[in-house]
Short mmCIF file of N, CA and C in Angstrom, two decimals:
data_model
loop_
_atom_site.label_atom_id
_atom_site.label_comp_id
_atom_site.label_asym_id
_atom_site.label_seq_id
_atom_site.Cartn_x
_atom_site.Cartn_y
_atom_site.Cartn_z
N UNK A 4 0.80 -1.20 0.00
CA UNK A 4 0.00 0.00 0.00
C UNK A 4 0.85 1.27 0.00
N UNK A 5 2.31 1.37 0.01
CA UNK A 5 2.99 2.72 -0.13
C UNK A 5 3.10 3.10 -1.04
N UNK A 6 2.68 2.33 -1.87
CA UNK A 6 3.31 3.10 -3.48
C UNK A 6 1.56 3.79 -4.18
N UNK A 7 0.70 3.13 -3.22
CA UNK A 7 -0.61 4.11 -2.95
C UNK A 7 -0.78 5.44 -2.14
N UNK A 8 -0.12 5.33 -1.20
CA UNK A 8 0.03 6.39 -0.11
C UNK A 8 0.68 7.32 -0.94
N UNK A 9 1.75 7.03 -1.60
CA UNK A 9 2.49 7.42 -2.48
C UNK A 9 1.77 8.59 -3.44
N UNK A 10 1.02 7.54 -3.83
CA UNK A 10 0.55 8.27 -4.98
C UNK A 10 -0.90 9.46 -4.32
N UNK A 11 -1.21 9.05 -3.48
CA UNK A 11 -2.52 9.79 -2.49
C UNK A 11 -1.05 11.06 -2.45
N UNK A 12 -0.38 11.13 -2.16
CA UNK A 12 0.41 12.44 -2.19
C UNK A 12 0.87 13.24 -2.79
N UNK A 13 1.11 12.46 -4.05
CA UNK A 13 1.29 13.60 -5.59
C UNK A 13 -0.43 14.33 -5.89
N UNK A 14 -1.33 13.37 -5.04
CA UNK A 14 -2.31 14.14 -5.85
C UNK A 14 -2.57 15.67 -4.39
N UNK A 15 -2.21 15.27 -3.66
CA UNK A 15 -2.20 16.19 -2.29
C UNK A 15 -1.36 17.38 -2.98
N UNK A 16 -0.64 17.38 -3.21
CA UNK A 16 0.09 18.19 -3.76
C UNK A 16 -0.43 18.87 -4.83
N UNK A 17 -1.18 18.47 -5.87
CA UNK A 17 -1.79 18.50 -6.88
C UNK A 17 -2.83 19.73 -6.30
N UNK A 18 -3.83 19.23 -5.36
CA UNK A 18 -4.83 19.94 -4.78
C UNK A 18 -4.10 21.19 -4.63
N UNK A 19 -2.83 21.16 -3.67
CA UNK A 19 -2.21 22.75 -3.08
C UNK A 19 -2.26 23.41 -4.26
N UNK A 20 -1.72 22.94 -5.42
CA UNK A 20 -1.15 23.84 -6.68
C UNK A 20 -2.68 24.48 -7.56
N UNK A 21 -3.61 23.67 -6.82
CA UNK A 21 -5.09 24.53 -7.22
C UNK A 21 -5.32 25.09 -6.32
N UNK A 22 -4.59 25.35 -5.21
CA UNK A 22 -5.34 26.32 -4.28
C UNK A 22 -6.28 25.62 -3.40
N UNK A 23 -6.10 24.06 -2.79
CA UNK A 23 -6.69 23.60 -2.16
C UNK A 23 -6.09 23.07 -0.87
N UNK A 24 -6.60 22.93 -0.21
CA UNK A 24 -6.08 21.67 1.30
C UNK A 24 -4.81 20.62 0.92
N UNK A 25 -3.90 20.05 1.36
CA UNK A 25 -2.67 19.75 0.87
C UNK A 25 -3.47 17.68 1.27
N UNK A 26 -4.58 17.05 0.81
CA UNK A 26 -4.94 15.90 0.77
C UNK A 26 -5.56 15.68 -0.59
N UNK A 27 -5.03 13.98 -0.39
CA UNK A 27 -5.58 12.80 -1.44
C UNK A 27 -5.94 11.79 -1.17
N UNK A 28 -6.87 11.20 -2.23
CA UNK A 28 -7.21 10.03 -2.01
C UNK A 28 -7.45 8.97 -2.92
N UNK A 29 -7.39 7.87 -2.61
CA UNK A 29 -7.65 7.16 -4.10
C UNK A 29 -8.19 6.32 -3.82
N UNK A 30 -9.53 5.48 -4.66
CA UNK A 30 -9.98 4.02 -4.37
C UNK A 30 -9.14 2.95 -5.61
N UNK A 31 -8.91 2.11 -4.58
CA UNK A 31 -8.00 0.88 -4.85
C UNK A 31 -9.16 -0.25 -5.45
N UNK A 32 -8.96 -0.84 -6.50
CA UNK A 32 -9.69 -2.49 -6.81
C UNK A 32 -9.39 -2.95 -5.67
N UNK A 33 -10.07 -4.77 -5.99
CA UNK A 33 -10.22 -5.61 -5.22
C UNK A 33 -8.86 -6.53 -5.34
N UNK A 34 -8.13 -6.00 -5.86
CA UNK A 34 -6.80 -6.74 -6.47
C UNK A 34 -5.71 -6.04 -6.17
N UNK A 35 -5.88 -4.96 -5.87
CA UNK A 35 -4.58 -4.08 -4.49
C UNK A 35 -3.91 -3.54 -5.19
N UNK A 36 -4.25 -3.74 -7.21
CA UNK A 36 -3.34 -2.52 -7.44
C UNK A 36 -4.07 -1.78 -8.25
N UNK A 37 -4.92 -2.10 -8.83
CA UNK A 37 -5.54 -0.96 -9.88
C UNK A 37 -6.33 -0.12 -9.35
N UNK A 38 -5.90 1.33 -9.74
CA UNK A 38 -6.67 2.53 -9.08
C UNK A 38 -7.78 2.63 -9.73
N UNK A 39 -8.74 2.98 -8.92
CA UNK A 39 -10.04 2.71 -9.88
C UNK A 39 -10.21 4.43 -10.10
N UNK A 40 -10.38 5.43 -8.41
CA UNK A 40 -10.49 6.45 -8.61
C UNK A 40 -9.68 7.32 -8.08
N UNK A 41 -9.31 8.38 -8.38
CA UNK A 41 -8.90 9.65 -7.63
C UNK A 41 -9.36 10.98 -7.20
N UNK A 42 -8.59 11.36 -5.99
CA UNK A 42 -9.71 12.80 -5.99
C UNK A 42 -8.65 13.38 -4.91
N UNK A 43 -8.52 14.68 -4.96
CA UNK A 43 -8.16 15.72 -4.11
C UNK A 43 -9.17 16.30 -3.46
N UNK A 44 -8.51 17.37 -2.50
CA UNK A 44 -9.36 18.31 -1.46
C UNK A 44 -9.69 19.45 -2.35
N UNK A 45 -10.95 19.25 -2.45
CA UNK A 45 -11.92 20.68 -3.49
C UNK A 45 -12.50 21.58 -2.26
N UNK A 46 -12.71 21.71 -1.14
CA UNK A 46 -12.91 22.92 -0.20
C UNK A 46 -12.93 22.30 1.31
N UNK A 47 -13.21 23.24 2.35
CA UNK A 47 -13.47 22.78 3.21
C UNK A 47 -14.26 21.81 3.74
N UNK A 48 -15.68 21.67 3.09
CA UNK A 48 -16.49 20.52 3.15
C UNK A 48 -16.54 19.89 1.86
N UNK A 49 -15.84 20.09 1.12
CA UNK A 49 -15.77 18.80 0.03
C UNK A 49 -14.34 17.99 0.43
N UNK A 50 -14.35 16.99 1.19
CA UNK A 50 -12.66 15.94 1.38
C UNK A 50 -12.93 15.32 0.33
N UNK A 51 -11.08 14.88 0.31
CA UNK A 51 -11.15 14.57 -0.81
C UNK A 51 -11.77 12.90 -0.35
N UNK A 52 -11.36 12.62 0.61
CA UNK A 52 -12.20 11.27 1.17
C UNK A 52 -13.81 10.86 0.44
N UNK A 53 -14.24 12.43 0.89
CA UNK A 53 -15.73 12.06 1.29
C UNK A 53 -16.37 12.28 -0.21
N UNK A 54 -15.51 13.05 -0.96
CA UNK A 54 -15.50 13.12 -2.60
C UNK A 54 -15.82 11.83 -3.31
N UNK A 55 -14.72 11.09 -3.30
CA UNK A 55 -14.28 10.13 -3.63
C UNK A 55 -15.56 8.71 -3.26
N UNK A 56 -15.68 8.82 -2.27
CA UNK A 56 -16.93 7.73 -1.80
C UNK A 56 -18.13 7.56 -2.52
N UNK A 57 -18.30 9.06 -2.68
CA UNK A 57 -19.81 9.82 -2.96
C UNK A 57 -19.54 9.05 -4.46
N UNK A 58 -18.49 9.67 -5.51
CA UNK A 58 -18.47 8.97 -6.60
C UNK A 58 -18.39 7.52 -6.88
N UNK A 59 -17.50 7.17 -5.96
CA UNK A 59 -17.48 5.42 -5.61
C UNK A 59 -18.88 4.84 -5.99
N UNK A 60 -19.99 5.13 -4.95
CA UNK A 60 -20.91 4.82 -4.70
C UNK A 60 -22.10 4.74 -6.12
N UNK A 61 -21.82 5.81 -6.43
CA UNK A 61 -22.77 6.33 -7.67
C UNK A 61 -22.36 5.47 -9.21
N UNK A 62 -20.79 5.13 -8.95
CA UNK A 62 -20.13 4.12 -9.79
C UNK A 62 -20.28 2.54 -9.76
N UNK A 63 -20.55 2.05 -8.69
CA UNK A 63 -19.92 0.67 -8.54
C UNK A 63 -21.26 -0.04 -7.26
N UNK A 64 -21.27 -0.92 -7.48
CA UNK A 64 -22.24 -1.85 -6.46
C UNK A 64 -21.23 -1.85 -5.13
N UNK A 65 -22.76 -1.70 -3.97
CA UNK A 65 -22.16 -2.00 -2.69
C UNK A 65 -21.35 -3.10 -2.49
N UNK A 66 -21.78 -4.26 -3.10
CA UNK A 66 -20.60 -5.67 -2.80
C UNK A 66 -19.61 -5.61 -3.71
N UNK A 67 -19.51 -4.55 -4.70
CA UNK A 67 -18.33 -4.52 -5.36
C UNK A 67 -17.07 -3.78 -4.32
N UNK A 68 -17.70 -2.06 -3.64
CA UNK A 68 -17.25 -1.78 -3.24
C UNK A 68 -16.40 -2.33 -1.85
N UNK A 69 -17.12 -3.47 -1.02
CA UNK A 69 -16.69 -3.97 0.08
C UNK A 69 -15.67 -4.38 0.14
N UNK A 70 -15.07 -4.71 -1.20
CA UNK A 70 -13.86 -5.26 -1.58
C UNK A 70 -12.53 -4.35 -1.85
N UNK A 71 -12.96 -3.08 -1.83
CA UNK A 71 -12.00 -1.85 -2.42
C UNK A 71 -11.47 -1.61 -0.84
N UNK A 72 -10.77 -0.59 -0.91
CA UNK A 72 -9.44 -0.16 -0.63
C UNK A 72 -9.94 1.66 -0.77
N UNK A 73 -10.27 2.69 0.55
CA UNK A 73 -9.52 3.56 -0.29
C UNK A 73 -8.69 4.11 0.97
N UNK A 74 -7.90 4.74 0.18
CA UNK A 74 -6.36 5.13 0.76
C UNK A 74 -6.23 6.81 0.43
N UNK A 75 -5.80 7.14 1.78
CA UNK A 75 -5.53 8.28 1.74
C UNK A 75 -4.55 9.27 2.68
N UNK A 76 -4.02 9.80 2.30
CA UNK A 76 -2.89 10.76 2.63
C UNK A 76 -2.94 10.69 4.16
N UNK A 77 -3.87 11.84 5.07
CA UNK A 77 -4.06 11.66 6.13
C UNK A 77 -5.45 10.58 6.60
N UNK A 78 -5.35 10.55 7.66
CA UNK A 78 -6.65 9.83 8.81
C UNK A 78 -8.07 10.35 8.11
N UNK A 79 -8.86 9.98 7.71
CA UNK A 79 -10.35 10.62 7.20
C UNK A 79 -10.58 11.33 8.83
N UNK A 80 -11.31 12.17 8.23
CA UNK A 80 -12.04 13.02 9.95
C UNK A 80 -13.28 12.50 9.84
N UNK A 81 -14.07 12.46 10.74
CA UNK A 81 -15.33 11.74 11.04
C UNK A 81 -16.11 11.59 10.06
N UNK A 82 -16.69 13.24 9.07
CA UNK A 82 -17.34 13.04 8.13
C UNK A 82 -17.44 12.23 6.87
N UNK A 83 -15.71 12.33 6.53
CA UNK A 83 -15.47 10.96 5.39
C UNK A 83 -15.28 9.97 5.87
N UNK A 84 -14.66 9.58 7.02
CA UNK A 84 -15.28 8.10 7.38
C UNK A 84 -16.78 7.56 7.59
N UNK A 85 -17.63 8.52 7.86
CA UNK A 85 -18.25 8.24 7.94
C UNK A 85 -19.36 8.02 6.37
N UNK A 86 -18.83 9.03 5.52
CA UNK A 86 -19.30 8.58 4.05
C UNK A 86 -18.79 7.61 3.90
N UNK A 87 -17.15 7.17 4.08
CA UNK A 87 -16.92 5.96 3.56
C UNK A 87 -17.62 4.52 3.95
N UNK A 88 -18.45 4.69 5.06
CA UNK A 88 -19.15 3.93 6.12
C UNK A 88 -20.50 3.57 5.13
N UNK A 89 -21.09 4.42 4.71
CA UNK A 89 -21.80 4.44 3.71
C UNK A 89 -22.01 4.36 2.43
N UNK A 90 -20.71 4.57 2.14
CA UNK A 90 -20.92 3.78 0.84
C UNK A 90 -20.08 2.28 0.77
N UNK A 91 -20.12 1.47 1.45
CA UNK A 91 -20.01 0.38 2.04
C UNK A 91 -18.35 0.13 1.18
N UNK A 92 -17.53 1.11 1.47
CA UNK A 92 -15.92 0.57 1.02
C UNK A 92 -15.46 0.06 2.03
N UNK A 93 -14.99 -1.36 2.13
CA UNK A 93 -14.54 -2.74 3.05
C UNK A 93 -13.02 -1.74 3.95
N UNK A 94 -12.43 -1.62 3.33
CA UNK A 94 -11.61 -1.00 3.80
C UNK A 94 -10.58 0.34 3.54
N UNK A 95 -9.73 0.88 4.56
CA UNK A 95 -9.30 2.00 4.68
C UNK A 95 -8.07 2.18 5.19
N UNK A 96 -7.26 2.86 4.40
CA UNK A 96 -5.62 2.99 4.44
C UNK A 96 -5.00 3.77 4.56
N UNK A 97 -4.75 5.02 5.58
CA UNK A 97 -4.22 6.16 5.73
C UNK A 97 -2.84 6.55 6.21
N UNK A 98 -2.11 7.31 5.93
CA UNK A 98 -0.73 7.18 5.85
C UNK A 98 -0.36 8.01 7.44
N UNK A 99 -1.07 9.29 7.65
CA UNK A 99 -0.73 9.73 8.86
C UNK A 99 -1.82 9.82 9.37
N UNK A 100 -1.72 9.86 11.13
CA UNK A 100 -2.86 10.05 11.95
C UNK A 100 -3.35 11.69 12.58
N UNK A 101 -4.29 11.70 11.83
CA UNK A 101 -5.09 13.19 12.36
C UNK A 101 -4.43 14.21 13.88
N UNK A 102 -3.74 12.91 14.40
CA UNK A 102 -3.06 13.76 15.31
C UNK A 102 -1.73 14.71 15.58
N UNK A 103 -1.29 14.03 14.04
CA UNK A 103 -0.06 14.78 13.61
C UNK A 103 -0.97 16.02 12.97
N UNK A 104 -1.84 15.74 12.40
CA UNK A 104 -1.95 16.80 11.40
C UNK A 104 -2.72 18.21 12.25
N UNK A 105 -3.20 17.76 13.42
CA UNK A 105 -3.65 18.60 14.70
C UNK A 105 -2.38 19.41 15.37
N UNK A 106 -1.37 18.78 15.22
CA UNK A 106 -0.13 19.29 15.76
C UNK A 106 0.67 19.99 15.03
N UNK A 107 0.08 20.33 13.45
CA UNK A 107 0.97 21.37 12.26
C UNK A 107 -0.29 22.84 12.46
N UNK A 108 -1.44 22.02 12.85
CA UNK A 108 -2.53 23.01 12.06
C UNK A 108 -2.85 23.58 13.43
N UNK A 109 -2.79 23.24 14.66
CA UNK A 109 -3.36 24.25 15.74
C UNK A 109 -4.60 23.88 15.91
N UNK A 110 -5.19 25.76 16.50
CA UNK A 110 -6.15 25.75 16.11
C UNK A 110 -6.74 27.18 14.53
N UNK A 111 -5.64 26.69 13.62
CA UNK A 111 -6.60 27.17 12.07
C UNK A 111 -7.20 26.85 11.95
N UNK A 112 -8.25 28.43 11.55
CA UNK A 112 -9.46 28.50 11.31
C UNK A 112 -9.61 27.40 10.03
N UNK A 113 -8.95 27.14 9.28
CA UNK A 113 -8.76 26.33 7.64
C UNK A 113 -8.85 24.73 8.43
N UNK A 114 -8.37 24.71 9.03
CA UNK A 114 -8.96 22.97 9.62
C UNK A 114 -9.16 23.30 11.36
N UNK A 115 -10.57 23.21 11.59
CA UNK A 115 -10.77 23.01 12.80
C UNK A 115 -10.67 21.64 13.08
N UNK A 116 -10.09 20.95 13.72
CA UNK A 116 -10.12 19.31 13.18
C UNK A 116 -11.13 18.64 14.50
N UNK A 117 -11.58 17.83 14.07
CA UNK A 117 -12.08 16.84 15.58
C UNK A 117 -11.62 15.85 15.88
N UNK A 118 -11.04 15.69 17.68
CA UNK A 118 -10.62 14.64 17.97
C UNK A 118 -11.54 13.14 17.58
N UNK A 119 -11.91 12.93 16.84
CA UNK A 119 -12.50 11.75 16.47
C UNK A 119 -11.54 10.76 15.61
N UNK A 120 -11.29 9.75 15.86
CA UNK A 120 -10.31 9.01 15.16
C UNK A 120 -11.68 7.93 14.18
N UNK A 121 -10.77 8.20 12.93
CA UNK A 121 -11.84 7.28 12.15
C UNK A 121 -12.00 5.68 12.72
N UNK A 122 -11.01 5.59 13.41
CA UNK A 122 -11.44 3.81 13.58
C UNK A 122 -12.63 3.78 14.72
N UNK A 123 -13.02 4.68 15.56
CA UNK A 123 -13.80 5.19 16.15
C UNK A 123 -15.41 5.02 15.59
N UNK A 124 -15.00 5.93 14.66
CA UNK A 124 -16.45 6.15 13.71
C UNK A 124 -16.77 5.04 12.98
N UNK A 125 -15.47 4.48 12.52
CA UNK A 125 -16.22 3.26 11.79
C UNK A 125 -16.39 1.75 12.45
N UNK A 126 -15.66 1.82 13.74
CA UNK A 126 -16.09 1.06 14.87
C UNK A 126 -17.60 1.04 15.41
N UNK A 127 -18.22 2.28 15.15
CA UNK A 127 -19.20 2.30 15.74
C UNK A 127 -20.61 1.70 14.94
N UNK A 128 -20.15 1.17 13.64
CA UNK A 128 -21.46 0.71 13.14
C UNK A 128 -21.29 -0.53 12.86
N UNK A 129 -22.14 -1.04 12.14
CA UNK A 129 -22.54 -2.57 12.05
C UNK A 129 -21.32 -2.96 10.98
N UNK A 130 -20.70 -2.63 10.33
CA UNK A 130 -20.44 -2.92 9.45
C UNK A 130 -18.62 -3.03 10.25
N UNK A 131 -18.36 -4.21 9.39
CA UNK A 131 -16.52 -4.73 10.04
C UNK A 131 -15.50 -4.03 9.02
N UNK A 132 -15.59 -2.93 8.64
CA UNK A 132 -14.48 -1.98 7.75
C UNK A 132 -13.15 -1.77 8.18
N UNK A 133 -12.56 -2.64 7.55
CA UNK A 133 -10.79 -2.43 8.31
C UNK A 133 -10.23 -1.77 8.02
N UNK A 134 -9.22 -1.22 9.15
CA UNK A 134 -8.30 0.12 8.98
C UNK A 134 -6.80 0.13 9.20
N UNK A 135 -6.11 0.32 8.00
CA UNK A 135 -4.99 0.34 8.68
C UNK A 135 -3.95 1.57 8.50
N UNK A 136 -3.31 1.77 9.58
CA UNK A 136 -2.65 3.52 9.25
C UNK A 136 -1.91 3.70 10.82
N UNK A 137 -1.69 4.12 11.17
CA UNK A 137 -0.34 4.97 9.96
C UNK A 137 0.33 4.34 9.69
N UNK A 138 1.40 5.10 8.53
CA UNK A 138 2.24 4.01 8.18
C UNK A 138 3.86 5.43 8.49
N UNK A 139 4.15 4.95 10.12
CA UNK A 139 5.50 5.77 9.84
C UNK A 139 6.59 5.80 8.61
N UNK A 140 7.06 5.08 7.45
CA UNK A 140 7.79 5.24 6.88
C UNK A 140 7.26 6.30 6.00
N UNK A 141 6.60 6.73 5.42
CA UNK A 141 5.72 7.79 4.91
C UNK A 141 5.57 9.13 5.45
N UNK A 142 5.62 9.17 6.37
CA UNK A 142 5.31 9.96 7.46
C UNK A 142 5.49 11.90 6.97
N UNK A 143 7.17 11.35 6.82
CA UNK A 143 7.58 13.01 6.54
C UNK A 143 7.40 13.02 4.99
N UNK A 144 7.48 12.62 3.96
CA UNK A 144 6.59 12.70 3.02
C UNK A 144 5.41 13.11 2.42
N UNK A 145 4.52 12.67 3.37
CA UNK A 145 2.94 13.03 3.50
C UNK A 145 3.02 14.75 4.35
N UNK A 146 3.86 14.31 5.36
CA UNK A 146 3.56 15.45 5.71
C UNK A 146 3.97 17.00 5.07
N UNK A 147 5.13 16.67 4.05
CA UNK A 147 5.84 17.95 3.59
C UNK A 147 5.03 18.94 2.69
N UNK A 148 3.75 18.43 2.08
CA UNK A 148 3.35 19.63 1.24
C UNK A 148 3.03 20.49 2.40
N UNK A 149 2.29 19.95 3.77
CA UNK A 149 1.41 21.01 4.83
C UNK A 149 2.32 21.46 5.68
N UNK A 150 3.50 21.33 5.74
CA UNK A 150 4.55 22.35 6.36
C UNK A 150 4.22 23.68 5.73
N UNK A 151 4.70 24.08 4.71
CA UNK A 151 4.42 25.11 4.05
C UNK A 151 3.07 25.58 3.60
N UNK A 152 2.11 24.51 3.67
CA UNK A 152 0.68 25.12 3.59
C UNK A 152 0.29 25.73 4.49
N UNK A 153 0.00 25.36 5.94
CA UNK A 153 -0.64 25.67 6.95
C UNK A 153 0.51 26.62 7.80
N UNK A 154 1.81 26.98 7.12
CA UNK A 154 2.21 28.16 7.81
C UNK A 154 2.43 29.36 7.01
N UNK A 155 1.48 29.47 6.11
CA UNK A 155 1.35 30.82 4.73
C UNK A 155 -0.08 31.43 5.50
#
């Protein structure tokens, strides 16, 4: 999954250079390597997470999706986990944990963040959606576009 994380970060980057939030995301096949979709951070309430699901969903059958993968830069915050919860994607792959990214951003007004950890949110429903993250080798990688974002 790093050479996904990987790639969830060129598109993070991608987003900054439009003038967006420094996150990506991508849904993975059922076969761990073909990207099915991509999506960056388009505003404050559009993630690129919760982007990405919404289209997922509108694309592909729920038992297709159970089988996907999506992966993304940082920790989803409650709301895209919780889309991802809903549009029934099996599992979830994030490279850093929301708590690093609480510890660049403060409290900016540009991400108020909530202590909610997605395994939390998606712990809390019926559904067995596995999570796995962080992945320290990634770490300062992921994190380097939002050094310079969140201190401009």
């Amino acid at each position: 999954m790093i050479k996904h994380l990987r790639a969830c970060n060129e598109i993070a980057q991608r987003a900054v250079r439009r003038g967006h939030h420094p996150f990506g995301a991508i849904l993975v096949a059922p076969d761990h390597e073909e990207v099915l979709l991509t999506q960056g951070n388009v505003s404050v309430i559009r993630h690129a997470e919760s982007e990405l699901a919404r289209k997922a969903a509108d694309l592909y059958t729920a038992s297709y999706l159970w089988d996907c993968t999506l992966v993304s830069t940082l920790e989803p915050c409650a709301m895209c986990a919780g889309t991802q919860y809903w549009a029934n994607i099996g599992r979830l792959v994030y490279g850093v944990a929301e708590t690093k990214l609480h510890e660049l951003t403060g409290s900016d007004e540009r991400n108020p963040t909530l202590s909610l950890p997605s395994r939390s949110v998606l712990d809390s429903g019926q559904k067995g959606i596995q999570v796995f993250g962080p992945f320290p080798e990634v770490e300062v990688e992921i994190i380097a576009p939002h050094l310079d974002f969140w201190n401009t």
